[in-house]
Amino acid sequence: MVDQTTPDEHAVVPFLRAGPPPDRTRWEGWQQWRKIRGTFVPAPRLTLAEYQSLSPRRRALHDLHRTATHVNMRLQETPMSARVANLMRGRLQNNAVKFMPGTRDGLMINGGGFQGKTETACDAAASFEDVWREVHHQLLPGPTPGTRDVFVPVAYCRLPVRATPKGLCKAILNVYGNPHPGTLDDLVRAVRDGIRDHHTIALLIDDITRLRLHREDDQDTLDLIRELMDLNVTLILIGVDIPGSGLLRGAYVDQRTGQWVFPDHGRGGRHSTAAATQTGRRFDMVDLDPFDYSTPSGITAFLDHLAGIEDQLRLLRSFEGMLTSGEMPEYLFGRTRGVVGLLRRLIEDGCTEAILTGEERLTPELLAKATIHLGNLDDLDPRAGEVPDIPQPAAPPAKPKSRRGRGRNTVLDDRGNRPAAGD
């Protein structure tokens, strides 16, 4: 990385990316994201005096680098996300080394909008793929000349807003870049062939609660999702408020294992296969909750998270305890209700305001001026709970009014009146 304090006025800018961000719903984009995740180099820490000694151009570049640092903060593990990631990695590993045919137990990741479900699941899947690719390389070293690498161990897709069996099949085929046949039968066959031919062992389907189940298409889509488990692939379903969405209708909890069991009701859809006559398909469901500020352990976890964020900030007047001391923790929790995504956006917007105004530190007064922007919401479905409610900032404390009288300032009450004598 270029030293920001050097006099080189023509140094390259190492922190900007070329081209659009990776599209994880395509196998090429997933591989690009998997390889570059965690490689961002944050801006160096400069004192105010070191910053002021820079030339105007270097100062502008450093500000840009600081901005990039604040909007690309690393993914921090929380007790809630660790529970999800550990269960997911264990499930992927167990299913990947099973040699017997049959369905593989799936996993449902449940939580509210902007609570980090997608990033936690994708990071866990990418970590598993890092290991699995090393194993695959030992088994099949080197590509075959004249062919492309068709090994796609992890496939990630999102359920279309208006889900249909055809729409889901097309979303899965898009991962591999495979063509779309015209009929549903051929689409389902192409999906089965694609999962098998690309050696996919983990299929992540995001936004699963877009299924309303009051339409026959929704139920057919859910049946198709369950039947994909017959392909020796681990299904990871990600959604908002899965218990309240209706997706568990007809399912029951196995008291011995604690798993949700989806019996086969013999609907006889066109995509049904002989393997679909098994007694049921099993899923574990794990919740990714927001931070809890009502218990000592919850408060400690939230403060640890704030300390991790504080360590990543590059404000020139920041100080130890800027986010973890005084009234700041309570203020941040009140603004975000402990939702990781909302907290991240508030800090990003606050840092932008701190740099633009020259405040160069975060305070409740500065953050009260910042509105939490959720970015582009065109690809989110508010009806499925994917857009959370944003708590309104508390009004800043009113300053006491004063007016000059008889040579001194007189403090007035909230109605603008003088207090009574003796008050």
Tab-separated table of C-alpha atoms in Angstrom:
chain	number	residue	atom	x	y	z
A	1	MET	CA	0.000	0.000	0.000
A	2	VAL	CA	1.149	3.518	-0.753
A	3	ASP	CA	2.337	5.532	2.222
A	4	GLN	CA	-0.027	8.507	2.418
A	5	THR	CA	2.718	10.661	3.930
A	6	THR	CA	5.136	10.303	1.016
A	7	PRO	CA	5.605	13.242	-1.364
A	8	ASP	CA	4.774	11.104	-4.405
A	9	GLU	CA	1.942	13.055	-6.053
A	10	HIS	CA	1.396	10.486	-8.808
A	11	ALA	CA	1.046	7.314	-6.725
A	12	VAL	CA	-1.657	4.847	-7.668
A	13	VAL	CA	-4.853	4.575	-5.665
A	14	PRO	CA	-4.827	0.993	-4.318
A	15	PHE	CA	-8.171	1.007	-2.519
A	16	LEU	CA	-10.562	1.566	-5.429
A	17	ARG	CA	-12.043	-1.363	-7.316
A	18	ALA	CA	-12.260	-1.599	-11.084
A	19	GLY	CA	-15.695	-2.372	-12.480
A	20	PRO	CA	-18.932	-3.257	-10.699
A	21	PRO	CA	-19.027	-5.297	-7.488
A	22	PRO	CA	-19.082	-9.081	-7.887
A	23	ASP	CA	-22.459	-10.681	-8.570
A	24	ARG	CA	-22.574	-13.630	-6.206
A	25	THR	CA	-25.589	-15.094	-8.009
A	26	ARG	CA	-23.221	-16.057	-10.869
A	27	TRP	CA	-20.469	-18.596	-10.290
A	28	GLU	CA	-17.822	-16.278	-11.716
A	29	GLY	CA	-18.932	-13.440	-9.416
A	30	TRP	CA	-19.032	-15.757	-6.424
A	31	GLN	CA	-15.462	-16.873	-7.079
A	32	GLN	CA	-14.314	-13.277	-7.463
A	33	TRP	CA	-15.970	-12.304	-4.180
A	34	ARG	CA	-14.677	-15.408	-2.379
A	35	LYS	CA	-11.079	-14.605	-3.321
A	36	ILE	CA	-11.134	-10.876	-2.534
A	37	ARG	CA	-13.215	-10.948	0.654
A	38	GLY	CA	-11.167	-9.712	3.592
A	39	THR	CA	-8.392	-8.273	1.387
A	40	PHE	CA	-9.344	-4.593	1.595
A	41	VAL	CA	-6.486	-2.466	2.981
A	42	PRO	CA	-7.820	0.295	5.271
A	43	ALA	CA	-6.459	3.813	5.312
A	44	PRO	CA	-3.413	4.405	7.524
A	45	ARG	CA	-3.920	6.094	10.867
A	46	LEU	CA	-2.747	9.688	10.732
A	47	THR	CA	-2.636	12.274	13.462
A	48	LEU	CA	-4.248	15.618	12.806
A	49	ALA	CA	-0.799	17.202	12.417
A	50	GLU	CA	0.286	14.548	9.882
A	51	TYR	CA	-2.938	15.046	7.928
A	52	GLN	CA	-2.538	18.824	7.848
A	53	SER	CA	1.022	18.446	6.543
A	54	LEU	CA	-0.196	16.653	3.396
A	55	SER	CA	-0.594	18.470	0.103
A	56	PRO	CA	-4.202	19.254	-0.919
A	57	ARG	CA	-4.191	16.375	-3.396
A	58	ARG	CA	-2.835	13.862	-0.910
A	59	ARG	CA	-5.322	15.107	1.666
A	60	ALA	CA	-8.204	14.555	-0.758
A	61	LEU	CA	-6.939	11.040	-1.560
A	62	HIS	CA	-6.616	10.244	2.121
A	63	ASP	CA	-10.188	11.435	2.727
A	64	LEU	CA	-11.354	9.175	-0.109
A	65	HIS	CA	-9.424	6.262	1.371
A	66	ARG	CA	-10.935	6.946	4.782
A	67	THR	CA	-14.401	6.961	3.246
A	68	ALA	CA	-13.690	3.646	1.526
A	69	THR	CA	-12.498	2.270	4.868
A	70	HIS	CA	-15.678	3.272	6.653
A	71	VAL	CA	-17.999	1.751	4.048
A	72	ASN	CA	-15.957	-1.459	3.709
A	73	MET	CA	-15.560	-2.398	7.346
A	74	ARG	CA	-14.752	-6.050	7.837
A	75	LEU	CA	-17.454	-8.496	8.837
A	76	GLN	CA	-17.306	-8.835	12.621
A	77	GLU	CA	-18.331	-12.044	14.285
A	78	THR	CA	-20.972	-11.717	16.998
A	79	PRO	CA	-22.173	-14.419	19.400
A	80	MET	CA	-25.307	-14.690	17.263
A	81	SER	CA	-23.496	-14.951	13.924
A	82	ALA	CA	-20.941	-17.396	15.380
A	83	ARG	CA	-23.755	-19.742	16.364
A	84	VAL	CA	-25.174	-19.629	12.831
A	85	ALA	CA	-21.795	-19.994	11.107
A	86	ASN	CA	-20.674	-22.904	13.275
A	87	LEU	CA	-23.884	-24.827	12.710
A	88	MET	CA	-23.744	-24.152	8.977
A	89	ARG	CA	-20.094	-25.165	8.554
A	90	GLY	CA	-20.702	-28.323	10.557
A	91	ARG	CA	-23.726	-29.224	8.454
A	92	LEU	CA	-21.852	-28.636	5.182
A	93	GLN	CA	-18.884	-30.724	6.293
A	94	ASN	CA	-21.000	-33.596	7.569
A	95	ASN	CA	-23.109	-33.780	4.417
A	96	ALA	CA	-20.131	-33.385	2.083
A	97	VAL	CA	-18.397	-36.519	3.347
A	98	LYS	CA	-21.480	-38.752	3.414
A	99	PHE	CA	-21.259	-41.494	0.789
A	100	MET	CA	-24.673	-43.074	1.251
A	101	PRO	CA	-27.452	-41.924	-1.111
A	102	GLY	CA	-30.484	-40.104	0.227
A	103	THR	CA	-31.548	-36.670	1.306
A	104	ARG	CA	-29.188	-34.388	3.198
A	105	ASP	CA	-30.464	-32.472	6.213
A	106	GLY	CA	-30.912	-28.808	5.378
A	107	LEU	CA	-30.662	-25.580	7.347
A	108	MET	CA	-32.981	-22.587	7.653
A	109	ILE	CA	-31.452	-19.277	8.756
A	110	ASN	CA	-34.097	-17.009	10.232
A	111	GLY	CA	-33.918	-13.372	11.295
A	112	GLY	CA	-35.099	-9.844	10.638
A	113	GLY	CA	-34.077	-7.592	7.801
A	114	PHE	CA	-30.524	-6.156	7.823
A	115	GLN	CA	-29.394	-8.491	10.602
A	116	GLY	CA	-26.554	-9.982	8.557
A	117	LYS	CA	-28.115	-13.317	7.608
A	118	THR	CA	-26.885	-13.263	4.007
A	119	GLU	CA	-23.346	-12.130	4.799
A	120	THR	CA	-22.991	-14.628	7.637
A	121	ALA	CA	-24.231	-17.501	5.468
A	122	CYS	CA	-22.139	-16.529	2.450
A	123	ASP	CA	-18.983	-16.122	4.523
A	124	ALA	CA	-19.499	-19.523	6.174
A	125	ALA	CA	-20.103	-21.139	2.769
A	126	ALA	CA	-17.029	-19.461	1.289
A	127	SER	CA	-14.860	-20.615	4.200
A	128	PHE	CA	-16.072	-24.170	3.659
A	129	GLU	CA	-15.398	-23.870	-0.073
A	130	ASP	CA	-11.829	-22.724	0.589
A	131	VAL	CA	-11.165	-26.047	2.307
A	132	TRP	CA	-13.224	-28.147	-0.093
A	133	ARG	CA	-11.400	-26.793	-3.134
A	134	GLU	CA	-8.079	-27.909	-1.643
A	135	VAL	CA	-9.512	-31.404	-1.256
A	136	HIS	CA	-10.886	-31.301	-4.801
A	137	HIS	CA	-7.517	-30.176	-6.160
A	138	GLN	CA	-5.842	-33.177	-4.549
A	139	LEU	CA	-8.430	-35.534	-6.028
A	140	LEU	CA	-8.494	-33.944	-9.495
A	141	PRO	CA	-5.314	-31.881	-9.931
A	142	GLY	CA	-5.219	-29.516	-12.890
A	143	PRO	CA	-7.902	-28.556	-15.433
A	144	THR	CA	-8.620	-30.589	-18.547
A	145	PRO	CA	-7.192	-28.853	-21.653
A	146	GLY	CA	-9.867	-27.421	-23.895
A	147	THR	CA	-12.527	-27.368	-21.179
A	148	ARG	CA	-13.557	-24.878	-18.543
A	149	ASP	CA	-13.554	-25.492	-14.827
A	150	VAL	CA	-17.066	-26.724	-14.055
A	151	PHE	CA	-16.477	-27.258	-10.342
A	152	VAL	CA	-19.035	-25.095	-8.472
A	153	PRO	CA	-19.253	-26.497	-4.925
A	154	VAL	CA	-21.362	-23.575	-3.646
A	155	ALA	CA	-24.251	-22.025	-5.565
A	156	TYR	CA	-26.003	-18.915	-4.235
A	157	CYS	CA	-29.243	-17.554	-5.677
A	158	ARG	CA	-32.158	-15.399	-4.622
A	159	LEU	CA	-35.793	-16.311	-4.946
A	160	PRO	CA	-37.605	-13.989	-7.393
A	161	VAL	CA	-40.132	-11.594	-5.845
A	162	ARG	CA	-42.967	-13.474	-7.551
A	163	ALA	CA	-41.790	-17.020	-7.094
A	164	THR	CA	-42.703	-19.795	-9.493
A	165	PRO	CA	-41.068	-23.167	-10.128
A	166	LYS	CA	-39.878	-21.835	-13.477
A	167	GLY	CA	-38.464	-18.681	-11.868
A	168	LEU	CA	-36.538	-20.674	-9.263
A	169	CYS	CA	-35.149	-23.030	-11.913
A	170	LYS	CA	-33.970	-20.082	-13.990
A	171	ALA	CA	-32.329	-18.454	-10.949
A	172	ILE	CA	-30.382	-21.668	-10.263
A	173	LEU	CA	-29.415	-22.144	-13.907
A	174	ASN	CA	-28.198	-18.534	-14.028
A	175	VAL	CA	-25.602	-19.407	-11.388
A	176	TYR	CA	-23.934	-21.779	-13.831
A	177	GLY	CA	-24.620	-19.702	-16.927
A	178	ASN	CA	-26.666	-22.569	-18.371
A	179	PRO	CA	-29.470	-22.034	-20.929
A	180	HIS	CA	-33.152	-22.041	-19.972
A	181	PRO	CA	-35.261	-24.769	-21.600
A	182	GLY	CA	-38.823	-23.843	-22.516
A	183	THR	CA	-40.913	-26.248	-20.432
A	184	LEU	CA	-41.001	-26.787	-16.686
A	185	ASP	CA	-40.115	-30.460	-17.047
A	186	ASP	CA	-37.011	-29.566	-19.038
A	187	LEU	CA	-36.127	-26.751	-16.623
A	188	VAL	CA	-36.262	-29.091	-13.634
A	189	ARG	CA	-34.204	-31.673	-15.531
A	190	ALA	CA	-31.628	-29.009	-16.426
A	191	VAL	CA	-31.393	-27.932	-12.768
A	192	ARG	CA	-30.843	-31.498	-11.624
A	193	ASP	CA	-28.224	-32.029	-14.321
A	194	GLY	CA	-26.506	-28.729	-13.483
A	195	ILE	CA	-26.254	-29.447	-9.755
A	196	ARG	CA	-24.852	-32.905	-10.483
A	197	ASP	CA	-22.499	-31.935	-13.329
A	198	HIS	CA	-21.036	-28.946	-11.473
A	199	HIS	CA	-20.518	-31.031	-8.315
A	200	THR	CA	-22.543	-28.571	-6.230
A	201	ILE	CA	-22.808	-29.683	-2.618
A	202	ALA	CA	-24.290	-26.502	-1.092
A	203	LEU	CA	-27.233	-24.584	-2.562
A	204	LEU	CA	-28.050	-21.302	-0.803
A	205	ILE	CA	-31.502	-19.882	-1.589
A	206	ASP	CA	-31.975	-16.381	-0.195
A	207	ASP	CA	-35.226	-14.470	0.407
A	208	ILE	CA	-37.127	-17.736	0.861
A	209	THR	CA	-39.967	-15.968	2.684
A	210	ARG	CA	-41.019	-14.292	-0.540
A	211	LEU	CA	-43.136	-17.433	-0.873
A	212	ARG	CA	-46.642	-16.463	0.297
A	213	LEU	CA	-48.130	-19.973	-0.102
A	214	HIS	CA	-51.591	-18.581	-0.852
A	215	ARG	CA	-50.864	-19.234	-4.523
A	216	GLU	CA	-50.454	-22.679	-6.051
A	217	ASP	CA	-47.207	-21.494	-7.675
A	218	ASP	CA	-45.783	-20.775	-4.218
A	219	GLN	CA	-46.608	-24.249	-2.940
A	220	ASP	CA	-45.218	-25.864	-6.091
A	221	THR	CA	-42.017	-23.857	-5.681
A	222	LEU	CA	-41.644	-24.957	-2.062
A	223	ASP	CA	-42.207	-28.584	-3.083
A	224	LEU	CA	-39.493	-28.235	-5.712
A	225	ILE	CA	-37.077	-26.778	-3.162
A	226	ARG	CA	-37.613	-29.713	-0.821
A	227	GLU	CA	-37.169	-32.222	-3.628
A	228	LEU	CA	-33.789	-30.736	-4.528
A	229	MET	CA	-32.547	-32.318	-1.307
A	230	ASP	CA	-32.684	-35.661	-3.130
A	231	LEU	CA	-29.660	-34.575	-5.189
A	232	ASN	CA	-27.127	-34.975	-2.364
A	233	VAL	CA	-26.999	-31.204	-2.015
A	234	THR	CA	-27.252	-29.300	1.275
A	235	LEU	CA	-30.027	-26.714	1.097
A	236	ILE	CA	-29.502	-23.491	3.046
A	237	LEU	CA	-32.719	-21.451	3.112
A	238	ILE	CA	-32.425	-17.817	4.258
A	239	GLY	CA	-35.444	-15.706	5.159
A	240	VAL	CA	-37.169	-13.145	7.373
A	241	ASP	CA	-39.544	-14.454	10.050
A	242	ILE	CA	-39.738	-17.977	8.691
A	243	PRO	CA	-42.020	-19.187	11.533
A	244	GLY	CA	-44.546	-16.463	10.729
A	245	SER	CA	-44.330	-16.788	6.953
A	246	GLY	CA	-46.334	-19.963	6.510
A	247	LEU	CA	-43.382	-21.939	5.161
A	248	LEU	CA	-43.598	-24.346	8.090
A	249	ARG	CA	-47.228	-25.178	7.384
A	250	GLY	CA	-47.614	-28.937	7.433
A	251	ALA	CA	-44.238	-29.418	9.107
A	252	TYR	CA	-43.688	-30.673	12.636
A	253	VAL	CA	-40.824	-30.734	15.117
A	254	ASP	CA	-39.220	-34.107	15.767
A	255	GLN	CA	-39.012	-34.208	19.558
A	256	ARG	CA	-35.974	-36.502	19.422
A	257	THR	CA	-33.819	-34.290	17.199
A	258	GLY	CA	-35.453	-30.863	17.429
A	259	GLN	CA	-35.516	-30.704	13.625
A	260	TRP	CA	-38.373	-29.520	11.457
A	261	VAL	CA	-39.725	-32.374	9.334
A	262	PHE	CA	-41.575	-31.712	6.080
A	263	PRO	CA	-43.625	-34.788	5.194
A	264	ASP	CA	-44.221	-35.704	1.587
A	265	HIS	CA	-47.925	-35.243	0.941
A	266	GLY	CA	-47.817	-36.815	-2.492
A	267	ARG	CA	-48.950	-33.685	-4.336
A	268	GLY	CA	-47.806	-35.344	-7.516
A	269	GLY	CA	-46.418	-32.232	-9.156
A	270	ARG	CA	-44.821	-32.505	-12.547
A	271	HIS	CA	-41.385	-32.207	-10.954
A	272	SER	CA	-41.953	-35.041	-8.473
A	273	THR	CA	-39.634	-38.033	-8.637
A	274	ALA	CA	-39.584	-41.482	-7.093
A	275	ALA	CA	-37.159	-40.202	-4.472
A	276	ALA	CA	-39.775	-37.670	-3.363
A	277	THR	CA	-41.854	-40.425	-1.760
A	278	GLN	CA	-39.588	-40.541	1.273
A	279	THR	CA	-41.234	-39.857	4.620
A	280	GLY	CA	-39.942	-36.325	4.942
A	281	ARG	CA	-37.160	-33.814	4.611
A	282	ARG	CA	-35.431	-32.408	7.638
A	283	PHE	CA	-34.225	-28.906	8.415
A	284	ASP	CA	-32.619	-27.323	11.429
A	285	MET	CA	-33.661	-23.720	11.998
A	286	VAL	CA	-31.287	-21.242	13.604
A	287	ASP	CA	-32.090	-17.620	14.468
A	288	LEU	CA	-29.801	-14.684	13.857
A	289	ASP	CA	-31.064	-12.208	16.433
A	290	PRO	CA	-30.142	-8.563	17.037
A	291	PHE	CA	-28.074	-7.559	20.043
A	292	ASP	CA	-29.774	-7.730	23.425
A	293	TYR	CA	-29.203	-4.809	25.804
A	294	SER	CA	-31.244	-6.202	28.718
A	295	THR	CA	-28.680	-8.644	30.147
A	296	PRO	CA	-25.047	-8.227	31.254
A	297	SER	CA	-23.844	-10.709	28.638
A	298	GLY	CA	-25.837	-8.938	25.923
A	299	ILE	CA	-24.451	-5.542	26.909
A	300	THR	CA	-20.900	-6.938	26.944
A	301	ALA	CA	-21.360	-8.407	23.456
A	302	PHE	CA	-22.702	-5.092	22.143
A	303	LEU	CA	-19.823	-3.134	23.679
A	304	ASP	CA	-17.309	-5.581	22.205
A	305	HIS	CA	-18.917	-5.082	18.805
A	306	LEU	CA	-18.747	-1.302	19.160
A	307	ALA	CA	-15.079	-1.563	20.160
A	308	GLY	CA	-14.417	-3.566	16.990
A	309	ILE	CA	-16.107	-0.900	14.885
A	310	GLU	CA	-14.239	1.878	16.669
A	311	ASP	CA	-10.936	0.199	15.872
A	312	GLN	CA	-11.743	0.369	12.167
A	313	LEU	CA	-12.607	4.073	12.047
A	314	ARG	CA	-10.146	6.647	10.730
A	315	LEU	CA	-11.439	9.921	12.175
A	316	LEU	CA	-8.716	12.391	13.086
A	317	ARG	CA	-10.182	13.325	16.474
A	318	SER	CA	-11.370	9.880	17.510
A	319	PHE	CA	-10.395	8.590	20.941
A	320	GLU	CA	-10.471	5.341	22.856
A	321	GLY	CA	-13.997	4.754	24.116
A	322	MET	CA	-15.582	7.040	21.512
A	323	LEU	CA	-18.318	4.436	20.872
A	324	THR	CA	-18.175	2.483	24.132
A	325	SER	CA	-18.202	5.095	26.898
A	326	GLY	CA	-20.648	7.606	28.292
A	327	GLU	CA	-24.095	7.770	26.737
A	328	MET	CA	-22.926	6.584	23.309
A	329	PRO	CA	-23.709	2.834	23.683
A	330	GLU	CA	-27.263	3.519	24.848
A	331	TYR	CA	-27.724	6.078	22.082
A	332	LEU	CA	-26.489	3.699	19.365
A	333	PHE	CA	-28.681	0.884	20.640
A	334	GLY	CA	-31.690	3.176	20.743
A	335	ARG	CA	-31.102	4.327	17.167
A	336	THR	CA	-30.685	0.793	15.805
A	337	ARG	CA	-32.377	-1.591	18.303
A	338	GLY	CA	-29.214	-3.674	18.086
A	339	VAL	CA	-29.661	-4.525	14.382
A	340	VAL	CA	-26.164	-4.934	12.928
A	341	GLY	CA	-27.014	-3.595	9.468
A	342	LEU	CA	-28.685	-0.443	10.803
A	343	LEU	CA	-25.761	0.179	13.165
A	344	ARG	CA	-23.334	-0.146	10.271
A	345	ARG	CA	-25.265	2.325	8.126
A	346	LEU	CA	-25.558	4.845	10.966
A	347	ILE	CA	-21.798	4.721	11.598
A	348	GLU	CA	-21.069	5.094	7.876
A	349	ASP	CA	-23.310	8.141	7.555
A	350	GLY	CA	-21.977	9.606	10.791
A	351	CYS	CA	-18.369	9.280	9.626
A	352	THR	CA	-19.239	11.020	6.371
A	353	GLU	CA	-20.802	13.887	8.317
A	354	ALA	CA	-17.819	14.041	10.699
A	355	ILE	CA	-15.349	14.370	7.814
A	356	LEU	CA	-17.392	16.912	5.849
A	357	THR	CA	-17.997	19.166	8.855
A	358	GLY	CA	-14.470	18.833	10.261
A	359	GLU	CA	-15.819	17.420	13.534
A	360	GLU	CA	-13.699	14.287	12.950
A	361	ARG	CA	-15.329	12.341	15.753
A	362	LEU	CA	-18.698	10.751	16.473
A	363	THR	CA	-20.978	12.158	19.159
A	364	PRO	CA	-24.698	11.699	19.867
A	365	GLU	CA	-25.269	15.293	18.755
A	366	LEU	CA	-23.603	14.669	15.381
A	367	LEU	CA	-25.345	11.327	14.844
A	368	ALA	CA	-28.699	12.909	15.644
A	369	LYS	CA	-28.314	14.842	12.392
A	370	ALA	CA	-27.651	11.678	10.391
A	371	THR	CA	-30.447	9.756	8.731
A	372	ILE	CA	-29.957	6.013	8.331
A	373	HIS	CA	-29.926	5.383	4.586
A	374	LEU	CA	-30.540	1.781	3.562
A	375	GLY	CA	-29.257	2.278	0.024
A	376	ASN	CA	-30.905	0.852	-3.082
A	377	LEU	CA	-34.001	-1.089	-2.021
A	378	ASP	CA	-35.209	-2.010	-5.509
A	379	ASP	CA	-34.179	-5.651	-5.052
A	380	LEU	CA	-35.837	-5.982	-1.622
A	381	ASP	CA	-39.430	-6.939	-0.899
A	382	PRO	CA	-40.905	-4.894	1.977
A	383	ARG	CA	-43.907	-7.240	2.153
A	384	ALA	CA	-41.547	-10.086	3.095
A	385	GLY	CA	-40.011	-8.068	5.955
A	386	GLU	CA	-36.740	-7.490	4.090
A	387	VAL	CA	-36.813	-3.733	4.863
A	388	PRO	CA	-36.723	-3.119	8.640
A	389	ASP	CA	-38.379	-0.273	10.477
A	390	ILE	CA	-35.834	2.414	11.293
A	391	PRO	CA	-36.135	3.926	14.779
A	392	GLN	CA	-36.457	7.668	14.688
A	393	PRO	CA	-33.654	9.609	16.399
A	394	ALA	CA	-34.526	11.123	19.728
A	395	ALA	CA	-34.811	14.894	19.707
A	396	PRO	CA	-31.616	16.532	20.977
A	397	PRO	CA	-31.956	17.987	24.469
A	398	ALA	CA	-33.401	21.469	24.377
A	399	LYS	CA	-31.075	24.233	25.440
A	400	PRO	CA	-32.447	26.526	28.158
A	401	LYS	CA	-33.838	29.734	26.748
A	402	SER	CA	-32.562	33.013	28.110
A	403	ARG	CA	-33.328	36.684	27.714
A	404	ARG	CA	-31.521	39.659	29.012
A	405	GLY	CA	-33.111	41.462	31.950
A	406	ARG	CA	-31.671	43.998	34.351
A	407	GLY	CA	-28.081	43.407	33.388
A	408	ARG	CA	-28.045	39.588	33.598
A	409	ASN	CA	-29.334	36.524	31.729
A	410	THR	CA	-32.474	34.987	33.174
A	411	VAL	CA	-33.091	31.269	32.593
A	412	LEU	CA	-36.656	30.545	31.516
A	413	ASP	CA	-38.682	27.380	31.934
A	414	ASP	CA	-39.951	25.207	29.049
A	415	ARG	CA	-42.860	27.630	28.435
A	416	GLY	CA	-40.610	30.680	28.279
A	417	ASN	CA	-41.549	31.994	31.713
A	418	ARG	CA	-39.363	33.039	34.611
A	419	PRO	CA	-39.270	30.463	37.404
A	420	ALA	CA	-41.080	31.424	40.568
A	421	ALA	CA	-39.079	32.839	43.427
A	422	GLY	CA	-37.433	30.168	45.493
A	423	ASP	CA	-37.354	27.615	42.635
